[in-house]
């Protein structure tokens, strides 16, 4: 059994249709779903976090990190 788990359930994740600790019979299905999740979360969520996928045996771990703000204080590009 293959499992996808998210290390930190942010607010956007909790509102999403995704579930933590989703299980799949095949590695291919789990990998496909994990890749889709990471892509969706990095493009459609609020952008406060960045999501990265790691494979650990039968587990696909999605790590959640604070996204660094390259634009300074407000994100508009004119503050820095």
PDB file of C-alpha atoms in Angstrom:
ATOM      1  CA  UNK A   1       0.000   0.000   0.000  1.00  0.00           C
ATOM      2  CA  UNK A   2       1.325   3.446  -0.945  1.00  0.00           C
ATOM      3  CA  UNK A   3       0.496   6.573   1.020  1.00  0.00           C
ATOM      4  CA  UNK A   4       0.575  10.320   0.390  1.00  0.00           C
ATOM      5  CA  UNK A   5       0.899  12.486   3.452  1.00  0.00           C
ATOM      6  CA  UNK A   6       1.253  16.216   3.981  1.00  0.00           C
ATOM      7  CA  UNK A   7       3.542  17.341   6.813  1.00  0.00           C
ATOM      8  CA  UNK A   8       1.458  20.402   7.712  1.00  0.00           C
ATOM      9  CA  UNK A   9      -2.208  20.935   6.886  1.00  0.00           C
ATOM     10  CA  UNK A  10      -2.466  24.657   6.163  1.00  0.00           C
ATOM     11  CA  UNK A  11      -5.834  26.389   5.852  1.00  0.00           C
ATOM     12  CA  UNK A  12      -5.870  26.070   2.066  1.00  0.00           C
ATOM     13  CA  UNK A  13      -5.226  22.335   2.318  1.00  0.00           C
ATOM     14  CA  UNK A  14      -8.039  21.897   4.839  1.00  0.00           C
ATOM     15  CA  UNK A  15     -10.446  23.667   2.452  1.00  0.00           C
ATOM     16  CA  UNK A  16      -9.283  21.633  -0.551  1.00  0.00           C
ATOM     17  CA  UNK A  17     -10.774  18.344  -1.746  1.00  0.00           C
ATOM     18  CA  UNK A  18      -7.514  16.566  -0.878  1.00  0.00           C
ATOM     19  CA  UNK A  19      -7.121  14.283   2.101  1.00  0.00           C
ATOM     20  CA  UNK A  20      -4.038  13.633   4.161  1.00  0.00           C
ATOM     21  CA  UNK A  21      -2.794  10.031   4.367  1.00  0.00           C
ATOM     22  CA  UNK A  22      -4.502   9.019   1.108  1.00  0.00           C
ATOM     23  CA  UNK A  23      -3.677   5.410   0.228  1.00  0.00           C
ATOM     24  CA  UNK A  24      -3.228   3.757  -3.161  1.00  0.00           C
ATOM     25  CA  UNK A  25      -2.690   0.187  -4.320  1.00  0.00           C
ATOM     26  CA  UNK A  26       0.014   1.029  -6.854  1.00  0.00           C
ATOM     27  CA  UNK A  27       3.109   3.188  -6.741  1.00  0.00           C
ATOM     28  CA  UNK A  28       2.232   4.706 -10.125  1.00  0.00           C
ATOM     29  CA  UNK A  29      -1.203   5.868  -8.929  1.00  0.00           C
ATOM     30  CA  UNK A  30       0.218   7.347  -5.723  1.00  0.00           C
ATOM     31  CA  UNK A  31       3.030   9.124  -7.590  1.00  0.00           C
ATOM     32  CA  UNK A  32       0.625  10.550 -10.170  1.00  0.00           C
ATOM     33  CA  UNK A  33      -1.749  11.839  -7.489  1.00  0.00           C
ATOM     34  CA  UNK A  34       1.095  13.279  -5.390  1.00  0.00           C
ATOM     35  CA  UNK A  35       2.522  15.111  -8.414  1.00  0.00           C
ATOM     36  CA  UNK A  36      -0.927  16.503  -9.264  1.00  0.00           C
ATOM     37  CA  UNK A  37      -1.444  17.633  -5.672  1.00  0.00           C
ATOM     38  CA  UNK A  38       1.910  19.416  -5.420  1.00  0.00           C
ATOM     39  CA  UNK A  39       1.387  21.165  -8.750  1.00  0.00           C
ATOM     40  CA  UNK A  40      -2.134  22.265  -7.795  1.00  0.00           C
ATOM     41  CA  UNK A  41      -1.138  23.415  -4.315  1.00  0.00           C
ATOM     42  CA  UNK A  42       1.834  25.440  -5.615  1.00  0.00           C
ATOM     43  CA  UNK A  43      -0.263  27.175  -8.286  1.00  0.00           C
ATOM     44  CA  UNK A  44      -3.774  27.491  -6.813  1.00  0.00           C
ATOM     45  CA  UNK A  45      -3.295  27.903  -3.067  1.00  0.00           C
ATOM     46  CA  UNK A  46      -2.733  31.340  -1.469  1.00  0.00           C
ATOM     47  CA  UNK A  47       1.056  31.353  -2.038  1.00  0.00           C
ATOM     48  CA  UNK A  48       1.985  31.642   1.657  1.00  0.00           C
ATOM     49  CA  UNK A  49       3.533  28.173   1.461  1.00  0.00           C
ATOM     50  CA  UNK A  50       5.603  26.177  -0.956  1.00  0.00           C
ATOM     51  CA  UNK A  51       5.027  22.448  -1.394  1.00  0.00           C
ATOM     52  CA  UNK A  52       7.689  19.902  -2.296  1.00  0.00           C
ATOM     53  CA  UNK A  53       7.363  16.166  -2.861  1.00  0.00           C
ATOM     54  CA  UNK A  54       9.735  13.537  -1.454  1.00  0.00           C
ATOM     55  CA  UNK A  55       9.488   9.786  -1.950  1.00  0.00           C
ATOM     56  CA  UNK A  56      10.391   7.626   1.048  1.00  0.00           C
ATOM     57  CA  UNK A  57       9.831   3.962   0.269  1.00  0.00           C
ATOM     58  CA  UNK A  58       6.072   3.438   0.084  1.00  0.00           C
ATOM     59  CA  UNK A  59       5.385   6.979   1.305  1.00  0.00           C
ATOM     60  CA  UNK A  60       5.083  10.159  -0.728  1.00  0.00           C
ATOM     61  CA  UNK A  61       5.733  13.039   1.651  1.00  0.00           C
ATOM     62  CA  UNK A  62       4.596  16.547   0.734  1.00  0.00           C
ATOM     63  CA  UNK A  63       6.645  19.013   2.762  1.00  0.00           C
ATOM     64  CA  UNK A  64       5.176  22.433   3.490  1.00  0.00           C
ATOM     65  CA  UNK A  65       7.530  25.410   3.849  1.00  0.00           C
ATOM     66  CA  UNK A  66       6.949  29.121   4.266  1.00  0.00           C
ATOM     67  CA  UNK A  67       7.383  30.782   0.896  1.00  0.00           C
ATOM     68  CA  UNK A  68      10.096  33.434   0.922  1.00  0.00           C
ATOM     69  CA  UNK A  69       8.883  36.847  -0.257  1.00  0.00           C
ATOM     70  CA  UNK A  70      11.352  38.166  -2.846  1.00  0.00           C
ATOM     71  CA  UNK A  71       9.591  41.530  -3.098  1.00  0.00           C
ATOM     72  CA  UNK A  72      10.059  42.972   0.379  1.00  0.00           C
ATOM     73  CA  UNK A  73       7.302  43.954   2.767  1.00  0.00           C
ATOM     74  CA  UNK A  74       4.158  44.079   0.633  1.00  0.00           C
ATOM     75  CA  UNK A  75       4.926  41.988  -2.413  1.00  0.00           C
ATOM     76  CA  UNK A  76       4.468  44.837  -4.874  1.00  0.00           C
ATOM     77  CA  UNK A  77       8.130  45.134  -5.748  1.00  0.00           C
ATOM     78  CA  UNK A  78       8.458  48.808  -4.861  1.00  0.00           C
ATOM     79  CA  UNK A  79       9.296  48.505  -1.136  1.00  0.00           C
ATOM     80  CA  UNK A  80      12.735  46.935  -1.457  1.00  0.00           C
TER      81      UNK A  80
END
